[in-house]
Short mmCIF file of N, CA and C and ligand atoms in Angstrom, two decimals:
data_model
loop_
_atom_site.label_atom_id
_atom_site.label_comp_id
_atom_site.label_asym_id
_atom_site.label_seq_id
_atom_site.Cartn_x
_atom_site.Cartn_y
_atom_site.Cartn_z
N UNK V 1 -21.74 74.57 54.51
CA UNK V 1 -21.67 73.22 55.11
C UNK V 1 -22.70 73.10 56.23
N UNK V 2 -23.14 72.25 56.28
CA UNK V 2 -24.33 71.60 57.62
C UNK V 2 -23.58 70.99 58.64
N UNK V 3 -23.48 72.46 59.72
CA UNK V 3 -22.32 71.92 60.59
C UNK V 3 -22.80 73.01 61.49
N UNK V 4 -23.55 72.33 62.65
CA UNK V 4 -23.68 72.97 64.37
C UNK V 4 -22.90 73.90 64.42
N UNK V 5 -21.76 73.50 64.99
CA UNK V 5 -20.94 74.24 65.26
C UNK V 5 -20.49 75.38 64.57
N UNK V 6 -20.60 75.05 63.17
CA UNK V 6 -20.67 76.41 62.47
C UNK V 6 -21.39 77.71 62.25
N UNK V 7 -22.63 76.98 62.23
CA UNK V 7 -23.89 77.44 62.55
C UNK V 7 -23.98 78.43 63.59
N UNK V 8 -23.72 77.74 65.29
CA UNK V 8 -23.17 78.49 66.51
C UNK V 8 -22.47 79.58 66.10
N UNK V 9 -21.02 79.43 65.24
CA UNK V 9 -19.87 80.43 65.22
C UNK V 9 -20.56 81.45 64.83
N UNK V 10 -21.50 81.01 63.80
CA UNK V 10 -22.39 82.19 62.69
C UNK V 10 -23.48 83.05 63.28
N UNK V 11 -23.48 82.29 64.86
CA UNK V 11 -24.62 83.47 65.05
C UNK V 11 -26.31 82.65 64.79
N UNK V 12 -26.07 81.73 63.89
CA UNK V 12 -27.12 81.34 63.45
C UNK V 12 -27.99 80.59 64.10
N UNK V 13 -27.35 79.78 65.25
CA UNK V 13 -27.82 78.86 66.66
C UNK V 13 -27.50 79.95 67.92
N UNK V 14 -28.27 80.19 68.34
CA UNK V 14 -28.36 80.55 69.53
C UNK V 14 -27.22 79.74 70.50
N UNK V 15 -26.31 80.05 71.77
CA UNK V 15 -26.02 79.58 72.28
C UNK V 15 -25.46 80.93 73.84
N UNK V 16 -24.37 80.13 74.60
CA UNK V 16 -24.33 80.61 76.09
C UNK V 16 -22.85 81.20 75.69
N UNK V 17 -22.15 82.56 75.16
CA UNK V 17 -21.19 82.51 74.85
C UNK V 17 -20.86 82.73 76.58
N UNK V 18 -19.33 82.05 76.33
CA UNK V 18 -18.66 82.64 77.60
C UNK V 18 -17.19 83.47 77.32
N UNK V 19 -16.90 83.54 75.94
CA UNK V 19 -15.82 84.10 75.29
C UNK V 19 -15.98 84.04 73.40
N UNK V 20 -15.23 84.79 73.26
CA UNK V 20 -15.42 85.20 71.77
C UNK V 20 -13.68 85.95 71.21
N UNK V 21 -12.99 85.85 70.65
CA UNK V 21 -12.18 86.59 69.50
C UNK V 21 -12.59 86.35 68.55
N UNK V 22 -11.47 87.20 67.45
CA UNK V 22 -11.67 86.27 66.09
C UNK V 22 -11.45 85.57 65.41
N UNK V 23 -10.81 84.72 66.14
CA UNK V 23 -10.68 83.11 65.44
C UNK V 23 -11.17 81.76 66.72
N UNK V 24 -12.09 82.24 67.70
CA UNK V 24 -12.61 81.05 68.22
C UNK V 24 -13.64 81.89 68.91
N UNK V 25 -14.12 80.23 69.69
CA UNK V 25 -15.48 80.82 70.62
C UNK V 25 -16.26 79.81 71.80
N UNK V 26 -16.10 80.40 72.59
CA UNK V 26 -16.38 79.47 73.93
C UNK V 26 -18.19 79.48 74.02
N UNK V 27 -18.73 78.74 74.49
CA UNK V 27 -20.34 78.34 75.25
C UNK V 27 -20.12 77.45 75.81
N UNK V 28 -21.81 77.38 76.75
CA UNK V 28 -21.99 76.52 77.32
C UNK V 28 -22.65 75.08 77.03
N UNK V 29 -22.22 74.34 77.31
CA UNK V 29 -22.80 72.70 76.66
C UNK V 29 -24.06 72.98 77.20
N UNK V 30 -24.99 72.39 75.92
CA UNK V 30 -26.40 71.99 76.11
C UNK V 30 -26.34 71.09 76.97
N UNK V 31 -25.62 70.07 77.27
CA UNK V 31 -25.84 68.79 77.75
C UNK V 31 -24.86 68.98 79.21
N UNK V 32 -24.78 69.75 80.41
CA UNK V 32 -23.46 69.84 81.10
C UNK V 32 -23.37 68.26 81.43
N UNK V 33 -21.97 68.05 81.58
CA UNK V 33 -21.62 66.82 82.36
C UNK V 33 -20.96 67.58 83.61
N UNK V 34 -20.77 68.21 83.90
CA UNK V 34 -20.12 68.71 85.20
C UNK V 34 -20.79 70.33 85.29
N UNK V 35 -20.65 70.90 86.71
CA UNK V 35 -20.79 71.86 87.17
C UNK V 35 -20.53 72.70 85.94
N UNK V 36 -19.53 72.96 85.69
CA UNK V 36 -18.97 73.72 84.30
C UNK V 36 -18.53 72.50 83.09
N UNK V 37 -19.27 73.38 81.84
CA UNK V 37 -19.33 72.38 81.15
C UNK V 37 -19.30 73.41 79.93
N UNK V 38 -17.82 73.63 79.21
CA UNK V 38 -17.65 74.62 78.41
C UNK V 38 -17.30 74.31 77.02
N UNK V 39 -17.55 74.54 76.08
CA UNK V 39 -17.44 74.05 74.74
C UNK V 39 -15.89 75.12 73.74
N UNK V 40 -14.67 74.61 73.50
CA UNK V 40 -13.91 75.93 72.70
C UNK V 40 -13.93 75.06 71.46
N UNK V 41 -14.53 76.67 70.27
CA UNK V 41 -14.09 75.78 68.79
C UNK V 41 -13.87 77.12 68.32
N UNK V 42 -12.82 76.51 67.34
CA UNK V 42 -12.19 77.41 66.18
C UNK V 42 -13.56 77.76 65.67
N UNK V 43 -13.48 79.32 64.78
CA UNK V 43 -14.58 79.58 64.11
C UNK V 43 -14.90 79.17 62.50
N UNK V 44 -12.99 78.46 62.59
CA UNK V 44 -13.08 77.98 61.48
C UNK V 44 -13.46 76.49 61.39
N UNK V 45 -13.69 76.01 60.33
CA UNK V 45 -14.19 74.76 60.42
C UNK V 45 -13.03 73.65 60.07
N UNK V 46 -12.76 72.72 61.53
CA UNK V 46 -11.95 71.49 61.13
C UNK V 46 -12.92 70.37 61.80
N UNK V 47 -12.88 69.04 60.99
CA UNK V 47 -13.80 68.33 61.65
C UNK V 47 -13.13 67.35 62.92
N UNK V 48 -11.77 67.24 62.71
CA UNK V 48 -11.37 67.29 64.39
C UNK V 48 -9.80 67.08 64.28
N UNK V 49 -9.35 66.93 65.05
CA UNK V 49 -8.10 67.20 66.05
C UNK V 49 -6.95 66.17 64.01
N UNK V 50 -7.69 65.26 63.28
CA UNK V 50 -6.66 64.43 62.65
C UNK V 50 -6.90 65.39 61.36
N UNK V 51 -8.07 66.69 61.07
CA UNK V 51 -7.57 67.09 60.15
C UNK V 51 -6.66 68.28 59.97
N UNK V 52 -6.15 68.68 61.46
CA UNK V 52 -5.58 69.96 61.25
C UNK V 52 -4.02 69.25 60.64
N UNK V 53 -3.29 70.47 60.69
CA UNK V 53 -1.90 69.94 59.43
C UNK V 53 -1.07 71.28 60.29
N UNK V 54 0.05 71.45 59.45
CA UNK V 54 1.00 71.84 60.13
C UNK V 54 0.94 73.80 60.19
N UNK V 55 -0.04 73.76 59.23
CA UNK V 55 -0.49 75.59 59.27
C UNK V 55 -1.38 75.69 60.47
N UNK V 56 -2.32 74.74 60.37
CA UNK V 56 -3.57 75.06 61.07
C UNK V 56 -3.00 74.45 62.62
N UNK V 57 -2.17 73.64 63.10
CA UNK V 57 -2.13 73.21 64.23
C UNK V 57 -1.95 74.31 65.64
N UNK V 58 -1.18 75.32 64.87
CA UNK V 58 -1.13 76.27 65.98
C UNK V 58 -2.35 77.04 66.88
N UNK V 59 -3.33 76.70 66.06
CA UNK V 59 -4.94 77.18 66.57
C UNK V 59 -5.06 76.21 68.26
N UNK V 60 -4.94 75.03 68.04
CA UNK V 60 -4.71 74.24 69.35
C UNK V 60 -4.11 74.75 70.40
N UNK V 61 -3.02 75.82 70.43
CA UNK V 61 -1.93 76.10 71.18
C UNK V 61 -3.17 77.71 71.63
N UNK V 62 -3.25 77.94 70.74
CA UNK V 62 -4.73 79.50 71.20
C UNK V 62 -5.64 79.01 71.91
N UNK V 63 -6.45 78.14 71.91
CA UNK V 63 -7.35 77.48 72.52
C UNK V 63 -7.01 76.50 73.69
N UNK V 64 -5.44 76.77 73.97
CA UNK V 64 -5.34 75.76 74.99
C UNK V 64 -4.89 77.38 75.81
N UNK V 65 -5.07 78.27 75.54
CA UNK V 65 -4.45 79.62 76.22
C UNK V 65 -5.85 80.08 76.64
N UNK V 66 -6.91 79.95 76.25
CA UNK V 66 -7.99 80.69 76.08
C UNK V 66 -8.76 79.67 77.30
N UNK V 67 -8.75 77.91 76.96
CA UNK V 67 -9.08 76.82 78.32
C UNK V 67 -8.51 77.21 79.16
N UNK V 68 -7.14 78.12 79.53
CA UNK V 68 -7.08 78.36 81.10
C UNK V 68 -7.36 79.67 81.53
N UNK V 69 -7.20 80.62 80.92
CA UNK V 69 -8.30 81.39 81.24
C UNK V 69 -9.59 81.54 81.75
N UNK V 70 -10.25 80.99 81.02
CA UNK V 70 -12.22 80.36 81.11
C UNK V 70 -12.06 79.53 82.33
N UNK V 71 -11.23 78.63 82.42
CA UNK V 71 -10.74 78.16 83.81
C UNK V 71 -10.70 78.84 84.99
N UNK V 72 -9.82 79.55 84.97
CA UNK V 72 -9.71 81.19 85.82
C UNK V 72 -10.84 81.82 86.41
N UNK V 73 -11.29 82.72 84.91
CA UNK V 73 -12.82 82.92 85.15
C UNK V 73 -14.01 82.51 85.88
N UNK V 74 -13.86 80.90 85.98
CA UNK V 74 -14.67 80.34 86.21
C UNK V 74 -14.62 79.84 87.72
N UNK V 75 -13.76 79.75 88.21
CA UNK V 75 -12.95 79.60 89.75
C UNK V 75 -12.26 78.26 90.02
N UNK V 76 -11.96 77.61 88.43
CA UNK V 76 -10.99 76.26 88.83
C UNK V 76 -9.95 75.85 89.25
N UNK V 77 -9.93 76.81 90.38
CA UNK V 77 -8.68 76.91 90.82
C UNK V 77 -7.72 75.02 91.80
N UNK V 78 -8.95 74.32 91.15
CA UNK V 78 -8.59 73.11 92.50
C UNK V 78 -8.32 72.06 91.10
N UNK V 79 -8.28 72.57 90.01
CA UNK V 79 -8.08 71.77 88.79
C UNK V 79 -9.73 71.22 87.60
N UNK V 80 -9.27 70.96 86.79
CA UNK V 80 -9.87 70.37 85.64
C UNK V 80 -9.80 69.85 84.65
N UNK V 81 -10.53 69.70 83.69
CA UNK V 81 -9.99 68.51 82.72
C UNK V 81 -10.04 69.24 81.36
N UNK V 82 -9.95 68.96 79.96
CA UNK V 82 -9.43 69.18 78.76
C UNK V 82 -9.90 67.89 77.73
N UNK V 83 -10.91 67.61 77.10
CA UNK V 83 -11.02 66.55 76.70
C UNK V 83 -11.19 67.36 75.13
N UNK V 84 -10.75 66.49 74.10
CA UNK V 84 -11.44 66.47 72.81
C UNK V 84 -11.64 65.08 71.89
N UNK V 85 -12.94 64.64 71.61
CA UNK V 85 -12.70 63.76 71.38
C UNK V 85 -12.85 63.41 69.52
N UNK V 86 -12.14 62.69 69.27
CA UNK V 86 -12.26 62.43 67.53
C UNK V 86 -12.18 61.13 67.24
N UNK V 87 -13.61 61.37 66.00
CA UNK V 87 -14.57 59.98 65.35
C UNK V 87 -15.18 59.05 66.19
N UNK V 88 -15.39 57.93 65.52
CA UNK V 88 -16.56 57.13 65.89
C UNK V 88 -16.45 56.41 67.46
N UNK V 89 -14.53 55.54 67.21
CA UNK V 89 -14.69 55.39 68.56
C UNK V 89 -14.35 56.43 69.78
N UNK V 90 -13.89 57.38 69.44
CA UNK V 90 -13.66 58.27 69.96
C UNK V 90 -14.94 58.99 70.99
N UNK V 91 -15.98 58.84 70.22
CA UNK V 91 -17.25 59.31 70.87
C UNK V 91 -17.48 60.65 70.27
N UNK V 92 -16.60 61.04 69.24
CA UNK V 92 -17.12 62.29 68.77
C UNK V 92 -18.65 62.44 67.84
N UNK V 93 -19.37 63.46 68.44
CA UNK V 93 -20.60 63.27 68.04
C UNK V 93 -20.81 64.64 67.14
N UNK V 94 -20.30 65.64 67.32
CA UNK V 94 -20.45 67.02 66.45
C UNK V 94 -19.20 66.99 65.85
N UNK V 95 -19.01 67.10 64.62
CA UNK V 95 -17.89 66.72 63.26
C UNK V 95 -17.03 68.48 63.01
N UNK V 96 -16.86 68.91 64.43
CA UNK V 96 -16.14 70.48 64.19
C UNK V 96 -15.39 70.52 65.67
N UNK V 97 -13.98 70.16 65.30
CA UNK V 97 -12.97 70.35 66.17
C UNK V 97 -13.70 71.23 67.21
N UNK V 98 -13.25 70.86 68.63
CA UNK V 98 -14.13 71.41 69.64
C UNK V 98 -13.55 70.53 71.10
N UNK V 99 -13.20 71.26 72.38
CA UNK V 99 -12.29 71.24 73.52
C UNK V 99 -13.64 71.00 74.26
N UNK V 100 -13.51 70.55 75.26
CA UNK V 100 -14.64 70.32 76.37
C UNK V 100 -13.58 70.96 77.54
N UNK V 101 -13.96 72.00 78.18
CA UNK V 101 -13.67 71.75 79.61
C UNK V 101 -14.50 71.66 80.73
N UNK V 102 -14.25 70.95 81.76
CA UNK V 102 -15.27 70.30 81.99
C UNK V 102 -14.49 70.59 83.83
N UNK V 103 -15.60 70.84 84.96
CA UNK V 103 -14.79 71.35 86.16
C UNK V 103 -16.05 71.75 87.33
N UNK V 104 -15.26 71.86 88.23
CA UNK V 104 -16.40 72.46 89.48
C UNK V 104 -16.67 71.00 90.32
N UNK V 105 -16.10 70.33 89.85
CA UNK V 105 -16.63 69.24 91.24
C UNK V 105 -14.82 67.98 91.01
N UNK V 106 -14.79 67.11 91.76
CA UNK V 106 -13.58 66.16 91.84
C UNK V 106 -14.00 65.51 90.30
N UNK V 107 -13.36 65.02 89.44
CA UNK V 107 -13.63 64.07 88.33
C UNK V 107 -13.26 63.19 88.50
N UNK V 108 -13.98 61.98 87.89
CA UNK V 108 -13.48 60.53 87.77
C UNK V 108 -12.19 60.06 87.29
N UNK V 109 -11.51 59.50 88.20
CA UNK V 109 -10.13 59.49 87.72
C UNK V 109 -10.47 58.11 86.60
N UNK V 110 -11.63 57.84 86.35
CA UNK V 110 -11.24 57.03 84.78
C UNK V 110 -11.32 57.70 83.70
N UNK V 111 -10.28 57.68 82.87
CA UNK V 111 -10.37 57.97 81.62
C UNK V 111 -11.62 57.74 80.55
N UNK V 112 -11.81 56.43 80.71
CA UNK V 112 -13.27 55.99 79.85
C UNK V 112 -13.64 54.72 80.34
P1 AMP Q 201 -18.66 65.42 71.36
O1 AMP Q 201 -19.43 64.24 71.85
O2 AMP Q 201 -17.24 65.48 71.86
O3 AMP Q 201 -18.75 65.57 69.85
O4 AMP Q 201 -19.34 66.67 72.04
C1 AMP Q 201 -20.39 67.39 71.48
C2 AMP Q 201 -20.97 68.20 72.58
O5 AMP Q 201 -21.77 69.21 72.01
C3 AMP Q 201 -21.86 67.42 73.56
O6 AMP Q 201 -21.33 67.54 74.88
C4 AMP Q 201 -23.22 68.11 73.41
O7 AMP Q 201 -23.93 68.20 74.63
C5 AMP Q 201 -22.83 69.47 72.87
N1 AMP Q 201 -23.86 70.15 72.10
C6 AMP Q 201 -24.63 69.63 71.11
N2 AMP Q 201 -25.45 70.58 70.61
C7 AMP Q 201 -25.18 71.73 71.29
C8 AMP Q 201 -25.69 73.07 71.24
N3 AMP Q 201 -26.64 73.43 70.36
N4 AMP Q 201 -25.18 73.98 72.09
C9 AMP Q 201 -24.23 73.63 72.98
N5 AMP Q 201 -23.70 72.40 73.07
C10 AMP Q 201 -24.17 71.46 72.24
ZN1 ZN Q 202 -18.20 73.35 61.38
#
């Protein structure tokens, strides 16, 4: 499949890992929007948050264990955010389930 993110998982794109097991994988956003600007995706491929199902949902619950950690790591100790976004209006722009955390400075208390 012709999919970034997969690509990334594969080794095949270069990227900033900041964590790795074997079923996900953290970097750093090309694009930061904040001080820290961290990317988590399954290594498997879902294209976002409406196609996982009731096997695959538990991957969300790993990756929300793994965002506070990297959190940790990272010194967010004064808080941060958790965004994922899915389809068009959504603003999703890379089609492979994928967490933003995003931290290191106060955030905009608007949503969008
Ligand atoms: P979204 O808009 O939620 O789909 O987020 C996609 C994110 O992927 C954006 O924040 C991009 O800056 C980021 N991105 C795109 N290409 C790369 C890349 N090669 N390495 C790291 N981050 C990337
Ligand atoms: Zn993919």
């Amino acid at each position: 499949m012709d999919c970034l993110f997969c690509k990334i998982a594969a080794g095949e794109i270069p990227s900033t890992k900041v964590y790795e097991d074997d079923k996900l994988l953290a970097f750093k956003d090309i694009n930061p929007q904040a001080p820290v600007h961290i990317l988590i995706i399954p290594k498997e491929h879902f294209d976002s948050v409406d196609a996982l199902d009731e096997k695959s949902a538990p991957i969300v619950g790993d990756i929300m264990l793994v965002a506070k950690k990297i959190a940790a790591e990272q010194g967010l100790k004064d808080g941060y955010r958790i965004i994922t976004n899915i389809g068009e209006n959504g603003g999703q722009t890379v089609k492979h389930l994928h967490f933003h955390i995003l931290g290191g400075v106060k955030l905009s208390e608007k949503m969008c």
